[in-house]
Amino acid sequence: MSLRTDLYADITGFLVAKCDADPDEISEESDLYYDIAIDSLDLVAMTQTLQGAYDISMDDERIGSVRTVGDVLDLAVSKIETKATA
C-alpha cells in the first residue's frame, strides 16, 4: 500500500469510530464540518493520532485551516515527506 492509501485508511477509520461517519460516504472531498460533522476536539484528536502514528508535527495554524478529508491527507503526506528528506 502507498503512504497516501495508508493515511486515508487511518483518517477514515478515525472518522468512522469517533464521528459515527458512514465509511461509504467519506471521500477526499468530504467537508469535515458539514459532511462529517467533526467538532474541534475530534479534529485535534485526529491530528494528534496521526502525529503519534507517523512521528510528525502539525502546527495548530495549519490544522485550523483544513476543511476537507483531502486537506488533512495532504497536510499529513507533506509533513511525512518533508521529514523523510530532512
Short mmCIF file of N, CA, C and O in Angstrom, two decimals:
data_model
loop_
_atom_site.label_atom_id
_atom_site.label_comp_id
_atom_site.label_asym_id
_atom_site.label_seq_id
_atom_site.Cartn_x
_atom_site.Cartn_y
_atom_site.Cartn_z
N MET A 1 0.84 -1.19 0.00
CA MET A 1 0.00 0.00 0.00
C MET A 1 0.88 1.24 0.00
O MET A 1 1.97 1.23 0.52
N SER A 2 0.35 2.30 -0.52
CA SER A 2 1.09 3.56 -0.56
C SER A 2 0.86 4.35 0.73
O SER A 2 -0.09 4.09 1.47
N LEU A 3 1.73 5.30 0.96
CA LEU A 3 1.60 6.16 2.12
C LEU A 3 0.24 6.86 2.12
O LEU A 3 -0.46 6.89 3.13
N ARG A 4 -0.16 7.40 0.99
CA ARG A 4 -1.43 8.12 0.89
C ARG A 4 -2.60 7.18 1.20
O ARG A 4 -3.54 7.57 1.90
N THR A 5 -2.55 5.96 0.71
CA THR A 5 -3.61 4.99 0.96
C THR A 5 -3.68 4.64 2.45
O THR A 5 -4.77 4.57 3.02
N ASP A 6 -2.51 4.43 3.06
CA ASP A 6 -2.47 4.12 4.49
C ASP A 6 -3.03 5.27 5.32
O ASP A 6 -3.81 5.05 6.25
N LEU A 7 -2.62 6.48 5.00
CA LEU A 7 -3.12 7.66 5.72
C LEU A 7 -4.63 7.81 5.55
O LEU A 7 -5.34 8.11 6.51
N TYR A 8 -5.10 7.63 4.33
CA TYR A 8 -6.54 7.75 4.07
C TYR A 8 -7.30 6.73 4.91
O TYR A 8 -8.33 7.06 5.50
N ALA A 9 -6.79 5.52 4.99
CA ALA A 9 -7.44 4.48 5.81
C ALA A 9 -7.44 4.87 7.29
O ALA A 9 -8.44 4.68 7.98
N ASP A 10 -6.35 5.43 7.77
CA ASP A 10 -6.28 5.87 9.17
C ASP A 10 -7.26 7.00 9.44
O ASP A 10 -7.95 7.01 10.46
N ILE A 11 -7.32 7.97 8.54
CA ILE A 11 -8.23 9.11 8.71
C ILE A 11 -9.68 8.63 8.67
O ILE A 11 -10.49 8.99 9.52
N THR A 12 -10.00 7.81 7.69
CA THR A 12 -11.36 7.29 7.56
C THR A 12 -11.74 6.47 8.79
O THR A 12 -12.84 6.61 9.32
N GLY A 13 -10.83 5.62 9.24
CA GLY A 13 -11.09 4.82 10.43
C GLY A 13 -11.38 5.68 11.65
O GLY A 13 -12.30 5.38 12.43
N PHE A 14 -10.63 6.75 11.81
CA PHE A 14 -10.86 7.66 12.92
C PHE A 14 -12.24 8.29 12.81
O PHE A 14 -13.00 8.35 13.77
N LEU A 15 -12.58 8.78 11.62
CA LEU A 15 -13.87 9.46 11.42
C LEU A 15 -15.05 8.53 11.63
O LEU A 15 -16.07 8.94 12.18
N VAL A 16 -14.90 7.28 11.24
CA VAL A 16 -15.96 6.30 11.46
C VAL A 16 -16.11 6.02 12.96
O VAL A 16 -17.22 6.01 13.49
N ALA A 17 -15.00 5.84 13.64
CA ALA A 17 -15.03 5.49 15.06
C ALA A 17 -15.48 6.65 15.95
O ALA A 17 -16.28 6.46 16.86
N LYS A 18 -14.97 7.83 15.70
CA LYS A 18 -15.21 8.96 16.61
C LYS A 18 -16.38 9.85 16.20
O LYS A 18 -17.00 10.48 17.05
N CYS A 19 -16.67 9.90 14.92
CA CYS A 19 -17.72 10.82 14.45
C CYS A 19 -18.93 10.09 13.90
O CYS A 19 -19.83 10.71 13.35
N ASP A 20 -18.92 8.77 14.01
CA ASP A 20 -20.02 7.95 13.52
C ASP A 20 -20.31 8.22 12.04
O ASP A 20 -21.46 8.21 11.61
N ALA A 21 -19.24 8.47 11.29
CA ALA A 21 -19.39 8.74 9.85
C ALA A 21 -19.59 7.42 9.10
O ALA A 21 -19.09 6.38 9.51
N ASP A 22 -20.31 7.50 8.00
CA ASP A 22 -20.53 6.35 7.15
C ASP A 22 -19.32 6.21 6.22
O ASP A 22 -19.04 7.11 5.43
N PRO A 23 -18.57 5.11 6.32
CA PRO A 23 -17.36 4.98 5.51
C PRO A 23 -17.62 5.05 4.00
O PRO A 23 -16.75 5.47 3.25
N ASP A 24 -18.81 4.65 3.58
CA ASP A 24 -19.15 4.69 2.15
C ASP A 24 -19.39 6.11 1.65
O ASP A 24 -19.43 6.35 0.45
N GLU A 25 -19.56 7.04 2.57
CA GLU A 25 -19.83 8.42 2.18
C GLU A 25 -18.65 9.35 2.42
O GLU A 25 -18.76 10.55 2.24
N ILE A 26 -17.52 8.79 2.82
CA ILE A 26 -16.32 9.60 3.04
C ILE A 26 -15.46 9.55 1.78
O ILE A 26 -15.21 8.48 1.23
N SER A 27 -15.04 10.73 1.33
CA SER A 27 -14.11 10.85 0.21
C SER A 27 -13.15 11.97 0.53
O SER A 27 -13.31 12.68 1.54
N GLU A 28 -12.16 12.16 -0.30
CA GLU A 28 -11.22 13.26 -0.08
C GLU A 28 -11.91 14.61 -0.14
O GLU A 28 -11.46 15.57 0.46
N GLU A 29 -13.03 14.68 -0.85
CA GLU A 29 -13.76 15.94 -0.98
C GLU A 29 -14.73 16.20 0.17
O GLU A 29 -15.31 17.28 0.27
N SER A 30 -14.91 15.22 1.04
CA SER A 30 -15.85 15.38 2.16
C SER A 30 -15.43 16.53 3.06
O SER A 30 -14.28 16.58 3.52
N ASP A 31 -16.37 17.43 3.32
CA ASP A 31 -16.12 18.54 4.23
C ASP A 31 -16.21 18.01 5.66
O ASP A 31 -17.21 17.40 6.04
N LEU A 32 -15.15 18.24 6.41
CA LEU A 32 -15.10 17.71 7.78
C LEU A 32 -16.22 18.24 8.65
O LEU A 32 -16.75 17.54 9.50
N TYR A 33 -16.60 19.49 8.44
CA TYR A 33 -17.59 20.13 9.31
C TYR A 33 -19.02 19.91 8.84
O TYR A 33 -19.90 19.63 9.65
N TYR A 34 -19.27 20.00 7.54
CA TYR A 34 -20.64 19.88 7.04
C TYR A 34 -21.03 18.46 6.69
O TYR A 34 -22.15 18.04 6.97
N ASP A 35 -20.12 17.71 6.09
CA ASP A 35 -20.47 16.34 5.68
C ASP A 35 -20.28 15.33 6.82
O ASP A 35 -21.04 14.37 6.92
N ILE A 36 -19.27 15.55 7.63
CA ILE A 36 -18.94 14.57 8.67
C ILE A 36 -19.32 15.06 10.06
O ILE A 36 -19.49 14.28 10.98
N ALA A 37 -19.50 16.34 10.21
CA ALA A 37 -19.88 16.96 11.49
C ALA A 37 -18.84 16.74 12.58
O ALA A 37 -19.16 16.48 13.74
N ILE A 38 -17.56 16.86 12.19
CA ILE A 38 -16.49 16.76 13.18
C ILE A 38 -16.50 18.02 14.04
O ILE A 38 -16.86 19.10 13.57
N ASP A 39 -16.15 17.90 15.30
CA ASP A 39 -16.01 19.10 16.12
C ASP A 39 -14.52 19.36 16.33
O ASP A 39 -13.67 18.55 15.97
N SER A 40 -14.21 20.51 16.91
CA SER A 40 -12.81 20.92 17.03
C SER A 40 -12.01 19.96 17.91
O SER A 40 -10.84 19.70 17.63
N LEU A 41 -12.62 19.40 18.93
CA LEU A 41 -11.90 18.45 19.79
C LEU A 41 -11.55 17.17 19.03
O LEU A 41 -10.45 16.63 19.19
N ASP A 42 -12.49 16.68 18.23
CA ASP A 42 -12.20 15.48 17.43
C ASP A 42 -11.15 15.76 16.37
O ASP A 42 -10.32 14.89 16.06
N LEU A 43 -11.16 16.96 15.79
CA LEU A 43 -10.13 17.32 14.81
C LEU A 43 -8.75 17.31 15.45
O LEU A 43 -7.80 16.75 14.91
N VAL A 44 -8.65 17.88 16.65
CA VAL A 44 -7.39 17.87 17.37
C VAL A 44 -6.98 16.44 17.71
O VAL A 44 -5.82 16.05 17.52
N ALA A 45 -7.91 15.64 18.16
CA ALA A 45 -7.62 14.24 18.50
C ALA A 45 -7.16 13.47 17.26
O ALA A 45 -6.22 12.66 17.34
N MET A 46 -7.79 13.72 16.12
CA MET A 46 -7.39 13.03 14.89
C MET A 46 -5.98 13.41 14.49
O MET A 46 -5.17 12.54 14.17
N THR A 47 -5.66 14.70 14.55
CA THR A 47 -4.31 15.11 14.16
C THR A 47 -3.27 14.61 15.16
O THR A 47 -2.18 14.23 14.76
N GLN A 48 -3.63 14.56 16.43
CA GLN A 48 -2.70 14.01 17.42
C GLN A 48 -2.46 12.52 17.17
O GLN A 48 -1.33 12.04 17.32
N THR A 49 -3.49 11.81 16.79
CA THR A 49 -3.35 10.40 16.47
C THR A 49 -2.41 10.21 15.28
O THR A 49 -1.52 9.36 15.31
N LEU A 50 -2.60 11.03 14.24
CA LEU A 50 -1.72 10.94 13.07
C LEU A 50 -0.29 11.33 13.42
O LEU A 50 0.66 10.68 12.96
N GLN A 51 -0.14 12.36 14.24
CA GLN A 51 1.20 12.78 14.64
C GLN A 51 1.92 11.67 15.39
O GLN A 51 3.10 11.41 15.15
N GLY A 52 1.22 11.00 16.29
CA GLY A 52 1.82 9.91 17.04
C GLY A 52 2.13 8.70 16.17
O GLY A 52 3.19 8.09 16.29
N ALA A 53 1.22 8.37 15.29
CA ALA A 53 1.39 7.18 14.45
C ALA A 53 2.51 7.34 13.43
O ALA A 53 3.20 6.38 13.09
N TYR A 54 2.70 8.57 12.94
CA TYR A 54 3.67 8.81 11.87
C TYR A 54 4.87 9.65 12.32
O TYR A 54 5.70 10.02 11.50
N ASP A 55 4.94 9.95 13.63
CA ASP A 55 6.05 10.71 14.20
C ASP A 55 6.30 12.01 13.43
O ASP A 55 7.41 12.29 12.97
N ILE A 56 5.22 12.79 13.29
CA ILE A 56 5.30 14.09 12.61
C ILE A 56 4.72 15.15 13.54
O ILE A 56 4.12 14.83 14.56
N SER A 57 4.90 16.40 13.14
CA SER A 57 4.34 17.51 13.89
C SER A 57 3.53 18.39 12.94
O SER A 57 4.02 18.76 11.87
N MET A 58 2.30 18.67 13.32
CA MET A 58 1.44 19.55 12.53
C MET A 58 1.10 20.76 13.39
O MET A 58 0.59 20.60 14.50
N ASP A 59 1.39 21.95 12.87
CA ASP A 59 1.14 23.14 13.67
C ASP A 59 -0.34 23.49 13.71
O ASP A 59 -1.10 23.19 12.79
N ASP A 60 -0.73 24.12 14.81
CA ASP A 60 -2.15 24.45 15.05
C ASP A 60 -2.75 25.32 13.95
O ASP A 60 -3.92 25.15 13.60
N GLU A 61 -1.97 26.24 13.42
CA GLU A 61 -2.49 27.14 12.37
C GLU A 61 -2.89 26.36 11.13
O GLU A 61 -3.95 26.57 10.55
N ARG A 62 -2.04 25.42 10.72
CA ARG A 62 -2.36 24.60 9.54
C ARG A 62 -3.55 23.69 9.82
O ARG A 62 -4.40 23.50 8.98
N ILE A 63 -3.59 23.13 11.02
CA ILE A 63 -4.70 22.25 11.39
C ILE A 63 -6.01 23.03 11.35
O ILE A 63 -7.03 22.54 10.87
N GLY A 64 -5.98 24.26 11.84
CA GLY A 64 -7.18 25.09 11.86
C GLY A 64 -7.68 25.47 10.48
O GLY A 64 -8.84 25.85 10.33
N SER A 65 -6.82 25.36 9.46
CA SER A 65 -7.23 25.77 8.12
C SER A 65 -7.75 24.61 7.27
O SER A 65 -8.21 24.84 6.16
N VAL A 66 -7.69 23.38 7.78
CA VAL A 66 -8.18 22.25 6.98
C VAL A 66 -9.70 22.26 6.94
O VAL A 66 -10.36 22.60 7.92
N ARG A 67 -10.25 21.90 5.79
CA ARG A 67 -11.71 21.86 5.63
C ARG A 67 -12.20 20.49 5.18
O ARG A 67 -13.31 20.10 5.49
N THR A 68 -11.37 19.77 4.43
CA THR A 68 -11.81 18.50 3.87
C THR A 68 -10.89 17.36 4.32
O THR A 68 -9.80 17.60 4.83
N VAL A 69 -11.36 16.16 4.07
CA VAL A 69 -10.53 14.99 4.35
C VAL A 69 -9.24 15.08 3.54
O VAL A 69 -8.16 14.80 4.03
N GLY A 70 -9.36 15.52 2.30
CA GLY A 70 -8.18 15.68 1.44
C GLY A 70 -7.19 16.68 1.99
O GLY A 70 -5.98 16.51 1.84
N ASP A 71 -7.69 17.75 2.63
CA ASP A 71 -6.79 18.73 3.24
C ASP A 71 -5.95 18.09 4.34
O ASP A 71 -4.75 18.34 4.44
N VAL A 72 -6.57 17.28 5.18
CA VAL A 72 -5.85 16.59 6.25
C VAL A 72 -4.84 15.62 5.64
O VAL A 72 -3.68 15.55 6.06
N LEU A 73 -5.27 14.91 4.63
CA LEU A 73 -4.41 13.95 3.95
C LEU A 73 -3.20 14.64 3.34
O LEU A 73 -2.06 14.21 3.53
N ASP A 74 -3.44 15.74 2.63
CA ASP A 74 -2.34 16.49 2.01
C ASP A 74 -1.36 17.02 3.05
O ASP A 74 -0.14 16.96 2.85
N LEU A 75 -1.88 17.55 4.14
CA LEU A 75 -1.03 18.07 5.20
C LEU A 75 -0.16 16.96 5.80
O LEU A 75 1.05 17.13 5.96
N ALA A 76 -0.76 15.84 6.11
CA ALA A 76 0.00 14.73 6.71
C ALA A 76 1.04 14.18 5.74
O ALA A 76 2.19 13.96 6.13
N VAL A 77 0.67 13.99 4.48
CA VAL A 77 1.63 13.50 3.48
C VAL A 77 2.79 14.46 3.35
O VAL A 77 3.96 14.06 3.32
N SER A 78 2.49 15.75 3.29
CA SER A 78 3.54 16.77 3.19
C SER A 78 4.51 16.71 4.36
O SER A 78 5.73 16.75 4.18
N LYS A 79 3.97 16.58 5.56
CA LYS A 79 4.82 16.51 6.76
C LYS A 79 5.68 15.25 6.77
O LYS A 79 6.85 15.30 7.12
N ILE A 80 5.11 14.14 6.37
CA ILE A 80 5.86 12.88 6.34
C ILE A 80 6.95 12.94 5.29
O ILE A 80 8.10 12.53 5.53
N GLU A 81 6.63 13.45 4.11
CA GLU A 81 7.63 13.54 3.04
C GLU A 81 8.74 14.52 3.41
O GLU A 81 9.91 14.26 3.11
N THR A 82 8.39 15.62 4.05
CA THR A 82 9.40 16.60 4.48
C THR A 82 10.33 15.96 5.51
O THR A 82 11.55 16.15 5.45
N LYS A 83 9.76 15.22 6.43
CA LYS A 83 10.57 14.56 7.46
C LYS A 83 11.51 13.53 6.83
O LYS A 83 12.66 13.39 7.24
N ALA A 84 11.02 12.82 5.83
CA ALA A 84 11.82 11.77 5.19
C ALA A 84 13.02 12.33 4.44
O ALA A 84 14.04 11.65 4.31
N THR A 85 12.91 13.56 3.96
CA THR A 85 14.01 14.15 3.19
C THR A 85 14.92 15.01 4.06
O THR A 85 15.92 15.52 3.58
N ALA A 86 14.56 15.18 5.33
CA ALA A 86 15.38 16.02 6.21
C ALA A 86 16.57 15.28 6.76
O ALA A 86 16.66 14.12 6.81
#
